[in-house]
CSV table of C-alpha atoms and ligand atoms in Angstrom, one decimal:
chain,number,residue,atom,x,y,z
A,1,MET,CA,126.8,86.1,149.3
A,2,ASN,CA,129.5,88.5,148.6
A,3,ASN,CA,129.7,90.5,145.4
A,4,SER,CA,132.3,88.5,143.4
A,5,LEU,CA,130.5,85.3,144.3
A,6,LEU,CA,127.2,86.8,143.1
A,7,ALA,CA,128.9,87.9,139.9
A,8,SER,CA,130.3,84.5,139.1
A,9,PHE,CA,126.9,83.0,139.9
A,10,ILE,CA,125.3,85.4,137.4
A,11,VAL,CA,127.9,84.6,134.7
A,12,CYS,CA,127.1,81.0,135.3
A,13,CYS,CA,123.4,81.7,134.8
A,14,VAL,CA,124.2,83.5,131.6
A,15,LEU,CA,126.2,80.7,130.3
A,16,ILE,CA,123.5,78.1,131.1
A,17,SER,CA,120.7,80.1,129.7
A,18,CYS,CA,122.6,80.8,126.5
A,19,SER,CA,123.5,77.3,125.9
A,20,PHE,CA,119.9,76.2,126.1
A,21,CYS,CA,118.1,78.8,124.1
A,22,TYR,CA,118.6,80.8,121.0
A,23,GLY,CA,115.8,83.3,121.6
A,24,ASP,CA,115.7,86.5,123.6
A,25,GLU,CA,116.5,86.6,127.2
A,26,VAL,CA,114.9,88.8,129.8
A,27,ILE,CA,117.4,90.5,131.9
A,28,ILE,CA,116.1,91.7,135.2
A,29,LEU,CA,118.1,94.5,136.8
A,30,LYS,CA,118.3,95.2,140.5
A,31,THR,CA,116.3,98.3,139.9
A,32,GLY,CA,113.5,96.0,138.8
A,33,ARG,CA,113.7,97.0,135.2
A,34,LYS,CA,113.5,94.3,132.6
A,35,ILE,CA,115.5,94.3,129.4
A,36,THR,CA,114.7,91.9,126.6
A,37,GLY,CA,117.3,91.0,124.1
A,38,LYS,CA,119.8,88.6,122.8
A,39,ILE,CA,123.1,88.1,124.8
A,40,ILE,CA,125.9,88.4,122.2
A,41,SER,CA,128.9,88.5,124.4
A,42,ARG,CA,129.9,88.5,128.1
A,43,THR,CA,132.9,89.1,130.2
A,44,GLU,CA,133.3,88.7,134.0
A,45,THR,CA,132.1,92.2,134.6
A,46,SER,CA,129.5,92.9,131.9
A,47,ILE,CA,127.3,91.4,129.3
A,48,GLN,CA,126.5,92.7,125.9
A,49,VAL,CA,122.9,92.5,124.8
A,50,GLU,CA,121.4,93.2,121.4
A,51,ILE,CA,118.1,94.9,121.9
A,52,LYS,CA,115.4,96.1,119.6
A,53,VAL,CA,114.9,99.9,119.5
A,54,GLY,CA,112.0,100.6,117.3
A,55,LYS,CA,112.9,99.3,113.9
A,56,SER,CA,116.5,98.9,114.5
A,57,LYS,CA,118.7,97.0,116.8
A,58,ALA,CA,121.1,98.3,119.3
A,59,GLU,CA,123.8,96.9,121.4
A,60,MET,CA,123.9,97.6,125.1
A,61,THR,CA,126.4,96.8,127.7
A,62,ILE,CA,125.1,95.9,131.1
A,63,PRO,CA,127.4,95.7,134.1
A,64,VAL,CA,127.0,92.3,135.8
A,65,GLU,CA,126.7,93.9,139.2
A,66,SER,CA,123.5,95.7,138.2
A,67,ILE,CA,121.8,92.5,137.1
A,68,GLU,CA,119.4,90.8,139.4
A,69,ARG,CA,118.9,87.7,137.3
A,70,ILE,CA,118.4,86.6,133.7
A,71,GLU,CA,115.5,84.6,132.6
A,72,GLU,CA,115.1,82.6,129.5
A,73,GLY,CA,113.0,84.4,126.9
A,74,ARG,CA,109.3,83.9,127.0
A,75,GLY,CA,109.5,82.1,123.7
A,76,LEU,CA,107.6,84.8,121.9
A,77,GLU,CA,108.3,83.3,118.5
A,78,GLU,CA,107.0,80.0,119.7
A,79,GLU,CA,103.9,81.6,121.1
A,80,PHE,CA,103.4,83.4,117.9
A,81,GLN,CA,103.7,80.2,115.9
A,82,LYS,CA,101.2,78.5,118.2
A,83,LYS,CA,98.7,81.4,117.8
A,84,LEU,CA,99.2,81.6,114.1
A,85,SER,CA,98.6,77.9,113.5
A,86,ALA,CA,95.5,78.0,115.7
A,87,ILE,CA,93.8,80.5,113.4
A,88,LYS,CA,91.4,79.0,110.9
A,89,PRO,CA,92.2,80.4,107.3
A,90,THR,CA,88.7,82.0,107.3
A,91,ASP,CA,89.1,83.7,110.7
A,92,LEU,CA,89.7,87.3,109.7
A,93,ASP,CA,89.2,88.5,113.2
A,94,GLY,CA,91.7,86.0,114.5
A,95,TYR,CA,94.3,87.4,112.1
A,96,GLN,CA,93.4,90.9,113.2
A,97,ALA,CA,93.8,90.1,116.8
A,98,LEU,CA,97.2,88.4,116.2
A,99,ILE,CA,98.4,91.5,114.3
A,100,VAL,CA,97.5,93.6,117.3
A,101,TRP,CA,99.3,91.1,119.6
A,102,CYS,CA,102.4,91.1,117.4
A,103,GLU,CA,102.5,94.9,117.4
A,104,LYS,CA,102.1,95.0,121.2
A,105,GLU,CA,105.1,92.6,121.5
A,106,GLY,CA,107.2,94.6,119.0
A,107,MET,CA,107.2,91.7,116.5
A,108,LYS,CA,107.0,93.8,113.4
A,109,SER,CA,108.1,91.2,110.8
A,110,GLN,CA,105.7,88.7,112.3
A,111,ALA,CA,102.9,91.2,112.1
A,112,GLN,CA,103.7,91.7,108.5
A,113,ARG,CA,103.5,88.0,107.9
A,114,VAL,CA,100.1,87.9,109.4
A,115,ARG,CA,99.0,90.9,107.3
A,116,VAL,CA,99.9,88.9,104.2
A,117,ARG,CA,97.8,86.0,105.5
A,118,LEU,CA,95.0,88.3,106.4
A,119,LYS,CA,95.0,89.7,102.8
A,120,LYS,CA,94.8,86.3,101.4
A,121,ALA,CA,92.0,85.4,103.8
A,122,GLU,CA,90.1,88.5,102.8
A,123,ILE,CA,90.4,87.6,99.2
A,124,GLN,CA,89.2,84.1,99.8
A,125,PHE,CA,86.4,85.5,101.9
A,126,LEU,CA,85.2,87.6,98.9
A,127,LYS,CA,85.5,84.7,96.5
A,128,ASP,CA,83.4,82.6,98.8
A,129,LYS,CA,80.8,85.3,99.4
A,130,TYR,CA,80.5,86.3,95.8
A,131,PRO,CA,81.3,83.1,93.9
A,132,ASP,CA,79.9,84.6,90.6
A,133,SER,CA,80.7,88.3,90.9
A,134,TRP,CA,84.2,88.5,92.4
A,135,CYS,CA,86.3,90.5,90.1
A,136,ARG,CA,88.2,88.3,87.7
A,137,PRO,CA,90.6,90.8,86.2
A,138,CYS,CA,92.2,91.6,89.5
A,139,LYS,CA,91.6,88.2,91.1
A,140,ALA,CA,89.5,89.9,93.8
A,141,THR,CA,92.5,91.8,95.1
A,142,GLY,CA,91.2,95.2,93.9
A,143,LYS,CA,94.6,95.8,92.3
A,144,LEU,CA,95.9,95.4,88.8
A,145,ALA,CA,99.5,95.2,87.8
A,146,CYS,CA,100.3,98.6,86.3
A,147,SER,CA,99.9,98.3,82.6
A,148,SER,CA,102.5,100.9,81.9
A,149,CYS,CA,105.4,99.1,83.6
A,150,GLU,CA,103.8,95.6,83.8
A,151,GLY,CA,103.9,95.6,87.5
A,152,LYS,CA,107.6,96.3,87.8
A,153,GLY,CA,107.3,99.8,89.3
A,154,GLU,CA,110.0,101.0,87.1
A,155,LYS,CA,110.7,101.6,83.4
A,156,ILE,CA,114.0,100.8,81.6
A,157,GLU,CA,115.3,103.5,79.3
A,158,PRO,CA,117.2,101.5,76.8
A,159,CYS,CA,121.0,102.0,76.7
A,160,PRO,CA,121.9,103.7,73.5
A,161,ARG,CA,125.2,101.9,73.2
A,162,CYS,CA,123.8,98.3,73.3
A,163,THR,CA,120.2,99.3,72.4
A,164,GLY,CA,119.0,97.7,75.5
A,165,ARG,CA,120.5,94.3,75.0
A,166,GLY,CA,123.0,94.7,77.8
A,167,ASP,CA,125.9,93.3,75.8
A,168,VAL,CA,128.0,94.4,72.9
A,169,GLU,CA,130.2,92.6,70.4
A,170,CYS,CA,133.4,91.3,72.0
A,171,ARG,CA,136.2,93.5,70.9
A,172,SER,CA,138.8,90.7,71.1
A,173,CYS,CA,137.0,88.2,68.9
A,174,ALA,CA,133.8,89.4,67.4
A,175,ARG,CA,135.2,89.3,63.9
A,176,LYS,CA,136.8,85.8,64.4
A,177,GLU,CA,135.1,82.5,64.0
A,178,LYS,CA,133.0,81.2,66.8
A,179,GLY,CA,134.5,83.4,69.5
A,180,ALA,CA,137.9,81.7,69.0
A,181,LEU,CA,141.3,83.3,68.9
A,182,ASP,CA,144.5,81.9,67.4
A,183,CYS,CA,146.5,80.1,70.0
A,184,ARG,CA,149.5,82.2,70.8
A,185,ARG,CA,151.7,79.4,71.9
A,186,CYS,CA,151.6,77.6,68.6
A,187,GLY,CA,150.7,80.5,66.4
A,188,GLY,CA,147.5,78.7,65.4
A,189,ALA,CA,149.3,75.7,63.9
A,190,GLY,CA,148.3,73.3,66.7
A,191,VAL,CA,151.9,72.0,66.9
A,192,TYR,CA,155.2,73.7,67.6
A,193,GLU,CA,158.8,72.7,67.4
A,194,ARG,CA,160.8,71.9,70.5
A,195,PHE,CA,164.4,71.0,70.9
A,196,ASP,CA,164.7,67.4,72.1
A,197,ALA,CA,168.1,66.9,73.8
A,198,SER,CA,167.9,63.1,73.7
A,199,LYS,CA,167.5,63.1,69.9
A,200,GLY,CA,169.7,66.1,69.4
A,201,ARG,CA,167.3,67.8,67.1
A,202,LYS,CA,164.0,69.7,67.0
A,203,VAL,CA,160.8,67.7,67.2
A,204,LYS,CA,157.2,68.7,66.5
A,205,THR,CA,155.1,68.7,69.6
A,206,ARG,CA,151.3,68.8,69.8
A,207,CYS,CA,150.3,72.1,71.5
A,208,THR,CA,148.7,71.4,74.8
A,209,THR,CA,147.4,74.9,75.3
A,210,CYS,CA,144.9,74.5,72.4
A,211,SER,CA,144.9,70.6,72.4
A,212,GLY,CA,146.3,70.8,68.9
A,213,LYS,CA,143.4,72.7,67.5
A,214,GLY,CA,145.3,75.9,66.9
A,215,LYS,CA,142.4,77.9,68.4
A,216,ILE,CA,141.5,78.9,71.9
A,217,GLU,CA,138.3,80.2,73.3
A,218,CYS,CA,138.3,83.9,73.6
A,219,PRO,CA,139.1,84.5,77.3
A,220,THR,CA,137.4,87.9,77.2
A,221,CYS,CA,134.0,86.6,76.5
A,222,ASN,CA,134.5,82.9,77.0
A,223,GLY,CA,133.6,82.3,73.4
A,224,LYS,CA,130.3,84.0,73.6
A,225,GLN,CA,131.4,86.7,71.1
A,226,LYS,CA,129.7,89.2,73.3
A,227,SER,CA,130.8,91.1,76.3
A,228,LYS,CA,128.9,93.1,78.9
A,229,CYS,CA,128.0,96.6,77.9
A,230,GLU,CA,130.0,98.9,80.1
A,231,ASP,CA,127.7,101.9,79.6
A,232,CYS,CA,124.8,100.2,81.4
A,233,LYS,CA,126.8,97.5,83.2
A,234,GLY,CA,124.9,94.8,81.3
A,235,LYS,CA,121.5,96.0,82.6
A,236,GLY,CA,120.4,97.2,79.2
A,237,GLY,CA,119.5,100.6,80.4
A,238,LYS,CA,118.7,102.9,83.2
A,239,ALA,CA,115.7,102.2,85.4
A,240,SER,CA,113.5,105.0,86.4
A,241,LYS,CA,110.4,105.1,88.5
A,242,CYS,CA,107.2,104.4,86.5
A,243,GLU,CA,105.3,107.6,86.1
A,244,ALA,CA,101.9,105.9,85.6
A,245,CYS,CA,101.8,104.1,89.0
A,246,LYS,CA,104.4,106.3,90.7
A,247,GLY,CA,106.5,103.2,91.4
A,248,LYS,CA,103.8,101.4,93.3
A,249,LYS,CA,103.6,98.7,90.7
A,250,TYR,CA,99.8,98.5,90.9
A,251,ASP,CA,96.8,100.4,89.6
A,252,LEU,CA,93.5,100.2,91.5
A,253,CYS,CA,91.2,98.0,89.6
A,254,LYS,CA,88.5,100.1,88.0
A,255,PRO,CA,85.8,97.5,87.1
A,256,CYS,CA,85.4,96.6,90.7
A,257,GLU,CA,86.2,100.1,92.1
A,258,SER,CA,89.1,98.3,93.8
A,259,SER,CA,86.7,96.4,96.0
A,260,GLY,CA,87.5,92.9,94.5
A,261,VAL,CA,83.8,92.4,93.6
A,262,LYS,CA,82.0,93.5,90.5
A,263,GLY,CA,79.8,96.5,91.1
A,264,ASN,CA,81.3,97.0,94.6
A,265,PRO,CA,78.2,95.6,96.4
A,266,GLU,CA,79.6,96.5,99.9
A,267,LYS,CA,80.3,100.1,98.7
A,268,LYS,CA,83.9,99.9,99.9
A,269,ALA,CA,85.9,103.0,99.7
A,270,PRO,CA,88.9,102.8,97.3
A,271,GLN,CA,91.9,101.2,99.0
A,272,LYS,CA,94.3,103.5,100.5
A,273,GLU,CA,97.3,104.2,98.3
A,274,GLY,CA,99.9,103.0,100.7
A,275,PRO,CA,103.1,101.1,100.0
A,276,VAL,CA,102.4,97.9,98.2
A,277,GLN,CA,102.7,94.8,100.3
A,278,GLU,CA,104.7,92.1,98.6
A,279,ASP,CA,102.9,88.8,98.2
A,280,SER,CA,105.4,86.9,100.3
A,281,GLU,CA,105.8,85.9,103.8
A,282,GLU,CA,109.6,86.2,103.6
A,283,GLU,CA,111.1,88.5,106.1
A,284,THR,CA,113.1,91.3,104.7
A,285,LYS,CA,116.7,90.1,104.7
A,286,THR,CA,118.3,93.4,104.3
A,287,PRO,CA,120.8,93.9,107.1
A,288,LYS,CA,119.8,96.6,109.4
A,289,LYS,CA,122.1,99.2,110.6
A,290,LYS,CA,123.2,98.7,114.2
A,291,PRO,CA,123.4,101.8,116.1
A,292,VAL,CA,125.6,101.2,119.2
A,293,VAL,CA,124.0,102.4,122.3
A,294,LYS,CA,126.6,102.6,125.0
A,295,ASP,CA,124.4,103.9,127.7
A,296,ASN,CA,121.3,102.3,129.0
A,297,PRO,CA,118.6,103.8,126.8
A,298,PHE,CA,116.0,103.0,129.4
A,299,GLY,CA,117.7,105.1,132.0
A,300,ARG,CA,118.1,104.0,135.5
B,1,ZN,ZN1,88.8,94.2,90.2
B,2,ZN,ZN1,103.8,101.4,86.6
B,3,ZN,ZN1,124.3,99.2,77.3
B,4,ZN,ZN1,135.6,87.4,72.7
B,5,ZN,ZN1,148.2,76.0,70.5
C-alpha cells in the first residue's frame, strides 16, 4: 500500500469510528504509542485530538502519516457505569475499589461521584450499626453546618445604601401612585386630539399608548417602584469569607467528636479538615481552560 492510499484509508477509519461512537478513541501511532482522546477535527493530513492532561484538556495535532490505526474507545464510561451499578449500597470496599480504578483510568469526576456515594454508604453503615446512638444533630455525618454563616461559608456585610435589601426606591416613579407615570403621549388625559382630514376638524382619539388610562407603567422599574441598588448590584451587600468556619461551611460536630456516633465508640480521629465535598453527584460544569499543546506532549 503506498502512502497516500494508506492515508485515505486512515481518514476513512477516522470517519467511520467517529460516526459510531461519541466516547474517546485510542490512536495507536506507528511508534507503538497509544493516545486516548476525542477526535475533534480532521484533515487529509492530520487529525486534531482533545486529550486530558492532568486536570485540564489539551488539543493535539497528529499527522496522519504517523498513525498506525485508530480504535474505538474502550468504553470506559460504560465500564464505569457497569461497575458502579454492580456495587451494593452497603459495599464500602466495593466503592473504595472503584475509586482506585477511576483514578487509575484518570476519571476524576467519576471518582468524585463514587466518593459521594461512599460517603452516603458510610453514613448508612453507621446508622445501621448504631441504630440508637448515631448522632442526630449531625445526621451521622460528623459535620454540622457552621452556625455563624448557616452553612453558607460566607457572610454578607449589608450594603449601607439599601440596608441589605438589594433594591432602592425607583427614582422615576417612587413618589407616584402604584409605580405609574403619566402617559407622555396624551399628557395623562387618556385621549388626545388629532386632525381628521375627512371631517375637516380635530377629533378626540383614545390614546393607544396607555389604553386610555392616562398612566403607563414605569419603564424603569416595570411598576415595581423599586430598582436594583447600584452600590451592591442588587446583592444586598458584600460577601466575605466566614471567619468562624474559614469558608468551609461546616463545623466538626462536637457531641460525636465528628465520628457520627454518640460517644465515638470506634475512637475515630477527627475528620481531616479538607475541602468540603458537596452533597451532589453533579459534575462540575465550569468550563475548563484549554491549553493548546501543539507538539506531542508524550514525545516520540
Ligand atoms: Zn455528630
Ligand atoms: Zn461559617
Ligand atoms: Zn445596596
Ligand atoms: Zn419606577
Ligand atoms: Zn396616553
